[in-house]
Structure formats: C-alpha cells, structure tokens
C-alpha cells in the first residue's frame, strides 16, 4: 500500500531546510526526515509542526493540542476550566521549551525573562509557589483584592497583565478576549492564525551575546513585519491549584 502523506509533502525542498545532516528513513514506500514527520504503522506520515507531532485520524492528520480523535472523527478539545501554565513550542530552538513569566505587566520568555511577584506582610505568603499561572476566564492566579487579568493589548498586540487594584480597569474590559484555551492544549489566538510571536526585547545599550528575553505578541499584520520575531505555539498545562500562582504579579 502506498504511504499516505498529509498536510505537507515530502519533497526536494526538505533537502534545503536545514536537515541535510539527517538521514532519510522509510515509511512504507516513502522516504522522510524524522525531524519533520512521524511514521505510523509503516503506512502514514504526519508532519511535526512547531516541534509538535501530528497524529493520524480517519485518513488525515491532526494536532492533539487542539483536537481529539474518536472512531475516526475529529472534535475540538474541551475548553480549559482550571489554572494552567504556558509553555512555548517552536522549530526555533532559542524560543522553544520556555515557560512564560510575568514581570512589569508583560509575559516573556528566555534566559533574561524575570518572574516578578510580591506578598504583603500579614498575608499567608507561604501558601504560594510564585509561578506564573493563568485562569481561563482572563484572570491571573493572583489573590490581590480586585484581581489581576491577562489580555492582548489593542495597541501593539502584546500579551500583558494588569497591575491590579484601580489600575486594572482597562485590562478587565479586554481580559481573555480573542483567545481560546483548550484543555492541556493550545492557547490559541483567534482568527486565521493560531500561533504567536516571540519578539526580542531590545534593552538600551544591549550588545550581542547578552542575556535576552522575548515578549509574546499576537501575529497582527504590523507584528509580522517586525524583525527578531519567531513564530511559536503556546500550550497550556494544567496545575492542581491556583496557589501555584502568586499573591500579586509585579
């Protein structure tokens, strides 16, 4: 039986895509690069996109971070309904495998990204693990009176969080909008694109080789024109308790 290849074809173009050092393998009667495809049952090839393997279902391939396969039919994963953290996935190594960190009202990744939080004297500070944790309704897992909220900035598409208290009003109106969160799956920007951009943050006086951080932006037309931005997928992973978060994100 001829090997089926879905979503992308194994072609000569692959030989110019940075996998020259990788040996071709066989899947049925077709050859493929293991870094770009997964072979199932020696008959079906599914692509690896953003470093995430697709799986076969009903004659096609699907992303298990967005869909589930039952009896050969696909359906969307349920929406996330509890606290979660976010991790990046990308074919660009420098922006892949990082957990998002909250600091200075921005969400960022990289060796230079900081996790900023605080807890006032008299609060039960020992209860918190002080990790960057999100809630599916647009809230941050914070216990500051009035709460804190994550949102996509209407000005530049940056993924941000509110200061809290009286400063939270603008962010509350935008909290969680245009974002879908699937259970242990994609944290997905609505529209034709389901990826995000990790854009290098340039510090005054910074030089090549210094510790770097990347802020997360929605793939708006303006952001797609920027330099030093790499495409990423954000994947939610459930955590047991919102106390994995912080009293306040600074």
Coordinates of N, CA and C in Angstrom, one line a residue:
X1 N 0.8 -1.2 0.0 CA 0.0 0.0 0.0 C 0.9 1.2 0.0
X2 N 0.5 2.2 -0.8 CA 1.3 3.4 -0.9 C 1.2 4.2 0.4
X3 N 2.3 4.8 0.8 CA 2.3 5.6 2.0 C 1.6 6.9 1.9
X4 N 0.7 7.2 2.8 CA -0.1 8.4 2.8 C 0.7 9.5 3.5
X5 N 0.8 10.7 2.9 CA 1.4 11.9 3.5 C 0.4 13.0 3.5
X6 N 0.2 13.6 4.7 CA -0.8 14.6 4.9 C -0.2 16.0 5.3
X7 N -0.9 17.0 4.9 CA -0.7 18.4 5.3 C 0.6 19.0 4.7
X8 N 1.6 18.2 4.4 CA 2.8 18.7 3.7 C 3.4 17.5 3.0
X9 N 4.0 17.8 1.9 CA 4.5 16.7 1.1 C 6.0 16.6 1.4
X10 N 6.5 15.3 1.4 CA 7.9 15.1 1.4 C 8.5 15.4 0.1
X11 N 9.3 16.4 0.0 CA 9.7 16.9 -1.3 C 11.2 17.3 -1.3
X12 N 11.7 17.6 -2.5 CA 13.1 18.0 -2.6 C 13.4 19.3 -1.7
X13 N 12.4 20.1 -1.5 CA 12.6 21.3 -0.7 C 13.1 20.9 0.7
X14 N 12.8 19.8 1.2 CA 13.2 19.4 2.5 C 14.8 19.3 2.6
X15 N 15.4 19.0 1.5 CA 16.8 18.9 1.5 C 17.5 20.2 1.7
X16 N 16.8 21.3 1.6 CA 17.4 22.7 1.7 C 16.9 23.3 3.0
X17 N 16.2 22.6 3.9 CA 15.5 23.2 5.0 C 16.3 23.0 6.3
X18 N 17.6 22.7 6.3 CA 18.4 22.6 7.5 C 18.4 21.2 8.0
X19 N 18.0 20.2 7.3 CA 18.0 18.8 7.7 C 19.0 18.0 6.9
X20 N 20.0 18.6 6.3 CA 20.9 17.9 5.4 C 21.7 16.9 6.2
X21 N 21.9 17.1 7.5 CA 22.7 16.2 8.2 C 21.9 15.0 8.7
X22 N 20.6 15.0 8.5 CA 19.8 13.9 9.0 C 19.6 12.9 7.9
X23 N 19.6 11.6 8.3 CA 19.4 10.5 7.3 C 17.9 10.3 7.0
X24 N 17.6 10.1 5.8 CA 16.3 9.7 5.4 C 15.9 8.3 5.9
X25 N 14.7 8.2 6.3 CA 14.2 6.9 6.7 C 13.0 6.5 5.9
X26 N 12.6 5.2 5.9 CA 11.5 4.7 5.1 C 10.2 4.6 6.0
X27 N 9.1 4.9 5.3 CA 7.8 4.7 5.9 C 6.9 4.0 4.8
X28 N 6.8 2.7 4.8 CA 6.2 2.1 3.6 C 7.1 2.3 2.4
X29 N 6.6 2.9 1.4 CA 7.4 3.1 0.2 C 7.8 4.5 0.0
X30 N 7.7 5.3 1.1 CA 8.1 6.7 1.0 C 9.3 7.0 2.0
X31 N 10.1 7.9 1.6 CA 11.2 8.4 2.5 C 10.8 9.7 3.2
X32 N 11.4 9.9 4.4 CA 11.1 11.1 5.1 C 12.2 11.4 6.1
X33 N 12.2 12.7 6.5 CA 13.1 13.1 7.6 C 12.4 13.0 8.9
X34 N 13.0 12.2 9.9 CA 12.3 12.0 11.2 C 12.1 13.3 12.0
X35 N 12.9 14.4 11.7 CA 12.7 15.7 12.3 C 11.5 16.4 11.9
X36 N 11.0 16.0 10.7 CA 9.9 16.7 10.1 C 8.6 15.9 10.0
X37 N 8.7 14.6 10.1 CA 7.5 13.7 10.1 C 7.6 12.6 11.1
X38 N 6.4 12.0 11.4 CA 6.4 10.8 12.2 C 5.7 9.7 11.3
X39 N 6.2 8.5 11.4 CA 5.6 7.4 10.6 C 4.8 6.5 11.5
X40 N 3.5 6.3 11.1 CA 2.6 5.5 11.9 C 2.2 4.2 11.1
X41 N 2.4 3.1 11.8 CA 2.0 1.8 11.2 C 2.7 1.5 9.8
X42 N 3.9 2.1 9.7 CA 4.6 1.9 8.4 C 3.8 2.3 7.2
X43 N 2.8 3.2 7.3 CA 2.0 3.5 6.2 C 1.5 4.9 6.1
X44 N 1.6 5.7 7.2 CA 1.1 7.0 7.3 C 2.1 8.0 7.8
X45 N 2.4 9.0 7.1 CA 3.3 10.1 7.6 C 2.5 11.3 8.0
X46 N 2.7 11.8 9.2 CA 2.1 13.0 9.7 C 3.2 14.0 10.0
X47 N 3.0 15.3 9.7 CA 4.1 16.3 9.9 C 4.3 16.6 11.4
X48 N 5.5 17.1 11.7 CA 5.8 17.7 13.0 C 5.8 19.2 12.8
X49 N 4.9 19.9 13.4 CA 4.8 21.4 13.2 C 5.0 22.1 14.5
X50 N 5.9 23.1 14.5 CA 6.3 23.8 15.7 C 6.9 22.9 16.7
X51 N 7.5 21.8 16.3 CA 8.1 20.8 17.2 C 7.1 19.9 17.8
X52 N 5.8 19.9 17.4 CA 4.7 19.1 17.9 C 4.2 18.1 16.9
X53 N 4.4 16.8 17.2 CA 3.9 15.8 16.2 C 2.4 15.8 16.0
X54 N 2.0 15.8 14.8 CA 0.6 15.5 14.5 C 0.3 14.0 14.5
X55 N -0.9 13.6 14.6 CA -1.3 12.2 14.7 C -2.3 11.9 13.6
X56 N -2.4 10.6 13.2 CA -3.4 10.2 12.2 C -4.8 10.0 12.8
X57 N -5.8 10.3 12.0 CA -7.2 10.1 12.3 C -8.0 10.1 11.1
X58 N -8.7 9.0 10.8 CA -9.7 8.9 9.8 C -9.2 9.3 8.4
X59 N -8.0 9.0 8.1 CA -7.4 9.3 6.8 C -6.7 10.6 6.7
X60 N -6.6 11.3 7.8 CA -5.8 12.6 7.8 C -5.0 12.7 9.0
X61 N -4.4 13.9 9.3 CA -3.6 14.1 10.4 C -4.2 15.3 11.2
X62 N -3.9 15.3 12.5 CA -4.5 16.4 13.4 C -3.5 16.8 14.5
X63 N -3.7 17.9 15.0 CA -2.9 18.4 16.2 C -3.6 18.0 17.5
X64 N -3.0 17.1 18.3 CA -3.7 16.6 19.5 C -3.8 17.7 20.6
X65 N -3.1 18.9 20.3 CA -3.3 20.0 21.3 C -4.5 20.8 21.0
X66 N -5.3 20.4 19.9 CA -6.5 21.2 19.6 C -7.7 20.3 19.3
X67 N -7.4 19.0 18.9 CA -8.5 18.1 18.6 C -8.3 16.8 19.3
X68 N -9.4 16.0 19.3 CA -9.4 14.7 19.8 C -10.0 13.8 18.7
X69 N -9.5 12.5 18.6 CA -10.0 11.6 17.6 C -10.7 10.5 18.3
X70 N -12.0 10.3 17.8 CA -12.8 9.2 18.3 C -13.5 8.5 17.1
X71 N -13.2 7.2 17.0 CA -13.8 6.4 15.9 C -13.5 7.0 14.5
X72 N -12.4 7.6 14.3 CA -12.0 8.2 13.0 C -12.6 9.6 12.8
X73 N -13.2 10.2 13.8 CA -13.8 11.5 13.6 C -13.1 12.5 14.6
X74 N -12.9 13.7 14.1 CA -12.3 14.7 15.0 C -13.3 15.6 15.6
X75 N -13.0 16.0 16.9 CA -13.8 17.1 17.6 C -12.8 17.9 18.4
X76 N -13.2 19.2 18.6 CA -12.4 20.1 19.4 C -12.2 19.6 20.8
X77 N -11.0 19.8 21.4 CA -10.8 19.5 22.8 C -11.7 20.4 23.6
X78 N -12.1 20.0 24.8 CA -12.9 20.9 25.7 C -12.1 22.1 26.1
X79 N -12.7 23.1 26.5 CA -12.0 24.3 26.9 C -11.4 24.1 28.3
X80 N -10.3 24.7 28.5 CA -9.6 24.6 29.8 C -10.5 25.2 30.9
X81 N -10.6 24.6 32.1 CA -11.6 25.1 33.1 C -10.9 25.2 34.4
X82 N -9.5 25.2 34.5 CA -8.8 25.4 35.7 C -7.5 26.1 35.5
X83 N -6.7 26.3 36.6 CA -5.5 27.0 36.4 C -4.5 26.3 35.5
X84 N -3.6 27.1 34.8 CA -2.7 26.4 33.9 C -1.5 27.3 33.7
X85 N -0.4 26.7 33.3 CA 0.8 27.4 32.9 C 1.0 27.3 31.4
X86 N 1.8 28.2 30.8 CA 2.0 28.2 29.4 C 3.5 27.9 29.0
X87 N 3.7 27.0 28.0 CA 5.0 26.7 27.5 C 5.1 26.9 26.0
X88 N 6.2 27.4 25.6 CA 6.4 27.7 24.1 C 6.9 26.4 23.4
X89 N 6.4 26.3 22.1 CA 6.9 25.3 21.2 C 7.2 25.9 19.9
X90 N 8.4 25.6 19.3 CA 8.8 26.2 18.0 C 9.9 25.4 17.4
X91 N 10.1 25.6 16.1 CA 11.2 25.0 15.4 C 12.5 25.8 15.6
X92 N 12.3 27.0 16.2 CA 13.4 27.9 16.5 C 13.8 27.6 17.9
X93 N 15.0 27.0 18.1 CA 15.4 26.4 19.4 C 15.5 27.5 20.5
X94 N 15.9 28.7 20.2 CA 16.1 29.7 21.2 C 14.8 30.2 21.8
X95 N 13.7 29.9 21.2 CA 12.4 30.4 21.8 C 11.5 29.2 22.1
X96 N 12.0 28.0 22.1 CA 11.2 26.8 22.4 C 11.5 26.2 23.7
X97 N 10.4 25.7 24.4 CA 10.6 25.0 25.6 C 10.6 25.9 26.9
X98 N 10.2 27.1 26.7 CA 10.2 28.1 27.9 C 8.8 28.2 28.5
X99 N 8.8 28.3 29.8 CA 7.5 28.7 30.5 C 7.4 30.2 30.5
X100 N 6.2 30.7 30.3 CA 6.0 32.2 30.3 C 6.2 32.7 31.7
X101 N 6.8 33.9 31.8 CA 7.0 34.5 33.1 C 6.4 35.9 33.1
X102 N 5.8 36.3 34.2 CA 5.1 37.6 34.3 C 6.0 38.6 35.1
X103 N 6.2 39.8 34.4 CA 7.0 40.8 35.1 C 6.8 42.1 34.4
X104 N 6.5 43.2 35.1 CA 6.4 44.5 34.5 C 5.2 44.6 33.6
X105 N 4.1 43.9 33.8 CA 2.9 43.9 33.0 C 3.0 43.1 31.7
X106 N 4.2 42.5 31.4 CA 4.4 41.8 30.2 C 4.6 40.3 30.5
X107 N 4.3 39.4 29.5 CA 4.6 38.0 29.6 C 5.8 37.8 28.7
X108 N 6.8 37.1 29.2 CA 8.0 37.0 28.4 C 8.7 35.6 28.6
X109 N 9.6 35.3 27.8 CA 10.4 34.0 27.9 C 11.9 34.3 27.7
X110 N 12.7 33.3 27.9 CA 14.1 33.5 27.6 C 14.9 33.5 28.9
X111 N 16.2 33.4 28.8 CA 17.1 33.4 29.9 C 17.1 34.7 30.7
X112 N 16.7 35.8 30.0 CA 16.7 37.1 30.7 C 15.3 37.5 31.2
X113 N 14.3 36.6 31.0 CA 12.9 36.9 31.4 C 12.9 36.7 33.0
X114 N 12.2 37.6 33.6 CA 12.1 37.6 35.1 C 10.7 37.2 35.5
X115 N 10.6 36.6 36.7 CA 9.3 36.3 37.3 C 9.2 37.2 38.5
X116 N 8.3 38.2 38.4 CA 8.2 39.3 39.5 C 6.9 39.1 40.2
X117 N 7.0 39.0 41.5 CA 5.8 38.9 42.4 C 6.1 39.3 43.8
X118 N 5.0 39.6 44.5 CA 5.2 40.1 45.9 C 4.1 39.6 46.8
X119 N 4.3 39.7 48.1 CA 3.2 39.3 49.0 C 3.4 40.2 50.2
X120 N 2.3 40.9 50.7 CA 2.5 41.8 51.8 C 2.6 41.1 53.1
X121 N 3.2 41.8 54.1 CA 3.3 41.3 55.4 C 1.9 41.0 56.0
X122 N 1.7 39.9 56.6 CA 0.4 39.6 57.2 C -0.4 38.7 56.4
X123 N -0.1 38.5 55.1 CA -0.8 37.6 54.2 C -0.2 36.2 54.4
X124 N -0.9 35.2 53.9 CA -0.5 33.8 54.1 C 0.5 33.5 52.9
X125 N 1.7 34.2 52.9 CA 2.6 34.1 51.8 C 3.2 32.7 51.5
X126 N 3.3 31.9 52.6 CA 3.8 30.6 52.4 C 3.0 29.7 51.5
X127 N 1.7 30.1 51.3 CA 0.8 29.2 50.5 C 1.1 29.3 49.0
X128 N 1.8 30.3 48.6 CA 2.0 30.5 47.2 C 3.4 29.9 46.7
X129 N 3.3 29.3 45.5 CA 4.6 28.8 44.8 C 5.2 29.9 43.9
X130 N 4.5 31.0 43.7 CA 5.1 32.1 43.0 C 5.5 31.8 41.6
X131 N 4.7 31.0 40.9 CA 4.9 30.7 39.5 C 3.9 31.5 38.7
X132 N 4.1 31.7 37.4 CA 3.2 32.4 36.5 C 2.1 31.5 36.1
X133 N 0.9 31.7 36.7 CA -0.2 30.8 36.5 C -1.4 31.6 36.0
X134 N -2.1 31.1 35.0 CA -3.3 31.8 34.4 C -4.6 31.0 34.7
X135 N -5.7 31.8 34.6 CA -7.0 31.2 34.7 C -7.7 31.4 33.4
X136 N -8.6 30.5 33.0 CA -9.2 30.5 31.6 C -10.1 31.7 31.4
X137 N -10.6 32.4 32.4 CA -11.5 33.5 32.2 C -10.9 34.8 32.0
X138 N -9.5 34.8 31.8 CA -8.8 36.0 31.6 C -8.1 36.5 32.9
X139 N -8.3 35.8 34.0 CA -7.6 36.2 35.2 C -6.2 35.6 35.4
X140 N -5.4 36.3 36.1 CA -4.2 35.7 36.6 C -4.5 35.0 37.9
X141 N -3.7 33.9 38.3 CA -3.9 33.2 39.5 C -3.3 34.1 40.6
X142 N -3.9 35.2 41.0 CA -3.4 36.1 42.0 C -4.5 36.4 43.0
X143 N -4.2 36.7 44.2 CA -5.2 36.9 45.2 C -5.2 38.4 45.7
X144 N -4.6 39.3 44.9 CA -4.7 40.7 45.2 C -6.1 41.1 45.1
X145 N -6.6 41.9 46.1 CA -8.0 42.4 46.0 C -8.3 43.1 44.7
X146 N -9.3 42.7 44.0 CA -9.6 43.3 42.7 C -9.1 42.4 41.6
X147 N -8.2 41.5 41.9 CA -7.6 40.6 40.9 C -6.7 41.2 39.9
X148 N -6.1 40.4 39.1 CA -5.2 40.8 38.0 C -5.6 40.0 36.8
X149 N -5.5 40.5 35.6 CA -6.0 39.9 34.4 C -5.0 39.9 33.3
X150 N -5.1 38.9 32.4 CA -4.2 38.8 31.2 C -5.1 39.2 30.0
X151 N -4.4 39.8 29.1 CA -5.1 40.3 27.9 C -4.2 40.6 26.8
X152 N -4.7 40.8 25.6 CA -3.9 41.1 24.4 C -4.1 42.6 24.2
X153 N -3.0 43.4 24.2 CA -3.0 44.8 24.1 C -3.6 45.2 22.7
X154 N -4.6 46.1 22.6 CA -5.1 46.6 21.4 C -4.2 47.5 20.6
X155 N -3.2 48.0 21.3 CA -2.2 48.9 20.7 C -1.2 48.2 19.9
X156 N -0.5 47.2 20.5 CA 0.6 46.5 19.8 C 0.5 45.0 19.8
X157 N -0.6 44.5 20.3 CA -0.8 43.0 20.3 C 0.0 42.3 21.3
X158 N 0.6 43.0 22.2 CA 1.4 42.3 23.3 C 0.5 41.5 24.2
X159 N 1.0 40.4 24.7 CA 0.3 39.6 25.7 C 0.7 40.2 27.1
X160 N -0.2 40.8 27.8 CA 0.1 41.5 29.0 C -0.8 41.1 30.2
X161 N -0.5 41.7 31.4 CA -1.4 41.5 32.5 C -1.5 42.8 33.2
X162 N -2.6 43.0 33.9 CA -2.9 44.3 34.6 C -2.1 44.4 35.9
X163 N -2.0 45.6 36.3 CA -1.3 45.9 37.6 C -2.1 45.5 38.8
X164 N -3.4 45.6 38.7 CA -4.2 45.2 39.8 C -4.8 46.5 40.5
X165 N -5.8 46.3 41.3 CA -6.4 47.4 42.0 C -7.1 48.3 41.0
X166 N -6.9 49.6 41.3 CA -7.6 50.7 40.4 C -7.0 50.7 39.0
X167 N -5.7 50.2 38.9 CA -5.1 50.2 37.6 C -5.6 49.1 36.6
X168 N -6.4 48.2 37.1 CA -6.8 47.0 36.4 C -8.0 47.3 35.4
X169 N -8.7 48.4 35.5 CA -9.9 48.6 34.9 C -9.8 48.4 33.4
X170 N -8.8 49.0 32.7 CA -8.7 48.9 31.3 C -8.5 47.4 30.8
X171 N -7.7 46.7 31.6 CA -7.4 45.3 31.2 C -8.6 44.4 31.5
X172 N -9.4 44.7 32.5 CA -10.6 43.9 32.8 C -11.5 43.8 31.6
X173 N -11.7 45.0 30.9 CA -12.6 45.0 29.7 C -12.1 44.1 28.6
X174 N -10.8 43.9 28.5 CA -10.2 43.1 27.4 C -9.8 41.7 27.9
X175 N -10.0 41.3 29.1 CA -9.5 40.1 29.7 C -10.0 38.9 28.9
X176 N -9.0 38.1 28.4 CA -9.3 36.8 27.8 C -9.9 36.9 26.4
X177 N -10.1 38.2 25.9 CA -10.7 38.3 24.6 C -9.8 37.8 23.5
X178 N -10.4 37.2 22.4 CA -9.8 36.8 21.2 C -8.8 35.7 21.5
X179 N -8.9 35.0 22.6 CA -8.0 33.9 22.9 C -8.9 32.7 23.3
X180 N -8.6 31.5 22.7 CA -9.2 30.3 23.1 C -8.2 29.4 23.8
X181 N -8.6 28.8 24.9 CA -7.7 27.9 25.7 C -8.3 26.5 25.7
X182 N -7.6 25.5 25.1 CA -8.0 24.2 25.1 C -7.4 23.4 26.3
X183 N -8.1 22.4 26.8 CA -7.7 21.7 27.9 C -6.3 20.9 27.6
X184 N -5.3 21.3 28.4 CA -3.9 20.8 28.1 C -3.6 20.9 26.6
X185 N -4.0 22.0 26.0 CA -3.8 22.1 24.6 C -3.4 23.6 24.3
X186 N -3.7 24.0 23.0 CA -3.3 25.3 22.5 C -3.9 26.4 23.3
X187 N -3.1 27.4 23.6 CA -3.6 28.8 24.0 C -3.5 29.5 22.7
X188 N -4.7 29.7 22.1 CA -4.8 30.0 20.7 C -5.3 31.4 20.4
X189 N -4.6 32.2 19.6 CA -5.1 33.5 19.2 C -6.1 33.3 18.1
X190 N -7.3 33.9 18.3 CA -8.4 33.6 17.3 C -8.1 34.2 15.9
X191 N -8.8 33.7 14.9 CA -8.6 34.2 13.6 C -7.9 33.1 12.7
X192 N -7.3 33.5 11.6 CA -6.8 32.5 10.7 C -5.5 31.9 11.2
X193 N -4.9 32.6 12.2 CA -3.6 32.1 12.7 C -3.8 31.6 14.2
X194 N -3.1 30.5 14.5 CA -3.2 30.0 15.9 C -1.9 30.0 16.6
X195 N -0.9 30.8 16.0 CA 0.4 30.9 16.6 C 0.6 32.3 17.2
X196 N 1.7 32.5 17.9 CA 2.1 33.7 18.5 C 3.5 34.1 18.0
X197 N 3.9 35.2 18.4 CA 5.3 35.7 18.0 C 6.1 35.9 19.3
X198 N 7.3 35.4 19.4 CA 8.2 35.8 20.4 C 9.2 36.8 19.9
X199 N 9.1 38.0 20.4 CA 9.9 39.1 19.8 C 11.0 39.6 20.8
X200 N 12.2 39.6 20.3 CA 13.3 40.0 21.1 C 13.1 41.4 21.7
X201 N 13.3 41.5 23.0 CA 13.2 42.8 23.7 C 14.6 43.4 23.7
X202 N 14.7 44.6 23.1 CA 16.0 45.3 23.0 C 16.1 46.2 24.2
X203 N 17.2 46.1 24.9 CA 17.5 46.9 26.1 C 18.5 48.0 25.7
X204 N 18.3 49.2 26.2 CA 19.3 50.3 25.9 C 20.7 49.9 26.2
X205 N 21.6 50.0 25.2 CA 23.0 49.7 25.5 C 23.3 48.2 25.4
X206 N 22.2 47.4 25.0 CA 22.5 45.9 25.0 C 23.4 45.6 23.8
X207 N 24.2 44.5 24.0 CA 25.1 44.1 23.0 C 24.8 42.6 22.7
X208 N 25.3 42.2 21.5 CA 25.1 40.8 21.1 C 25.8 39.9 22.1
X209 N 25.1 38.8 22.5 CA 25.6 37.9 23.4 C 25.2 38.1 24.8
X210 N 24.5 39.2 25.1 CA 24.0 39.5 26.5 C 22.7 38.6 26.7
X211 N 22.4 38.4 27.9 CA 21.2 37.6 28.3 C 20.0 38.3 27.7
X212 N 19.1 37.5 27.0 CA 18.0 38.1 26.3 C 16.7 37.6 26.8
X213 N 15.6 38.4 26.5 CA 14.3 37.9 26.8 C 13.4 38.3 25.6
X214 N 12.3 37.6 25.4 CA 11.4 37.7 24.3 C 10.0 37.9 24.8
X215 N 9.4 39.0 24.4 CA 8.0 39.3 24.8 C 7.1 38.6 23.8
X216 N 5.9 38.2 24.2 CA 4.9 37.5 23.4 C 3.9 38.5 22.8
X217 N 3.7 38.3 21.5 CA 2.8 39.2 20.7 C 1.9 38.4 19.9
X218 N 0.7 38.9 19.6 CA -0.2 38.3 18.7 C 0.3 38.6 17.3
X219 N 0.0 37.7 16.3 CA 0.5 37.8 14.9 C -0.3 38.8 14.1
X220 N -0.4 40.0 14.6 CA -1.0 41.1 13.8 C -0.2 41.4 12.5
X221 N -0.8 42.0 11.5 CA -0.1 42.4 10.3 C 1.2 43.2 10.7
X222 N 1.0 44.2 11.6 CA 2.1 45.0 12.0 C 3.3 44.2 12.6
X223 N 2.9 43.3 13.5 CA 3.9 42.5 14.2 C 4.6 41.5 13.3
X224 N 3.9 41.1 12.2 CA 4.5 40.1 11.3 C 5.6 40.8 10.5
X225 N 5.6 42.2 10.4 CA 6.6 42.9 9.7 C 7.9 43.2 10.6
X226 N 7.8 42.9 11.8 CA 8.9 43.2 12.7 C 10.1 42.2 12.5
X227 N 11.3 42.7 12.8 CA 12.4 41.8 12.8 C 12.6 41.2 14.2
X228 N 13.4 40.1 14.2 CA 13.7 39.5 15.5 C 12.5 38.9 16.2
X229 N 11.5 38.5 15.4 CA 10.3 37.8 16.0 C 10.3 36.4 15.4
X230 N 10.0 35.4 16.2 CA 9.9 34.0 15.8 C 8.5 33.4 16.1
X231 N 8.0 32.6 15.2 CA 6.7 32.0 15.4 C 6.8 30.9 16.5
X232 N 5.8 30.9 17.4 CA 5.7 29.9 18.4 C 4.3 29.5 18.6
X233 N 4.1 28.3 19.2 CA 2.8 27.9 19.7 C 2.9 27.9 21.2
X234 N 1.8 28.3 21.8 CA 1.7 28.3 23.3 C 0.8 27.1 23.7
X235 N 1.2 26.3 24.6 CA 0.5 25.1 25.0 C 0.2 25.2 26.5
X236 N -1.0 25.1 26.9 CA -1.4 25.1 28.3 C -1.2 23.8 29.0
X237 N -0.7 23.8 30.2 CA -0.6 22.6 31.0 C -1.3 22.8 32.4
X238 N -2.2 22.0 32.7 CA -3.0 22.2 34.0 C -2.1 22.1 35.2
X239 N -2.4 22.9 36.2 CA -1.8 22.8 37.5 C -2.9 22.5 38.5
X240 N -2.5 21.8 39.6 CA -3.5 21.3 40.6 C -4.3 22.4 41.3
X241 N -3.6 23.5 41.6 CA -4.2 24.5 42.4 C -3.8 25.9 42.0
X242 N -4.6 26.9 42.1 CA -4.3 28.3 41.8 C -3.2 28.8 42.7
X243 N -3.0 28.2 43.9 CA -1.9 28.6 44.8 C -0.5 28.4 44.2
X244 N -0.4 27.7 43.1 CA 0.8 27.7 42.3 C 1.2 29.1 41.9
X245 N 0.2 29.9 41.8 CA 0.5 31.3 41.4 C 1.0 32.2 42.5
X246 N 0.7 33.4 42.5 CA 1.2 34.4 43.5 C 0.2 35.2 44.1
X247 N 0.5 35.9 45.2 CA -0.4 36.9 45.8 C -0.6 38.1 44.8
X248 N 0.5 38.5 44.2 CA 0.5 39.6 43.3 C 1.6 39.5 42.3
X249 N 1.3 39.7 41.0 CA 2.4 39.8 40.0 C 2.8 41.3 39.8
X250 N 4.1 41.5 39.9 CA 4.6 42.9 39.8 C 5.1 43.2 38.4

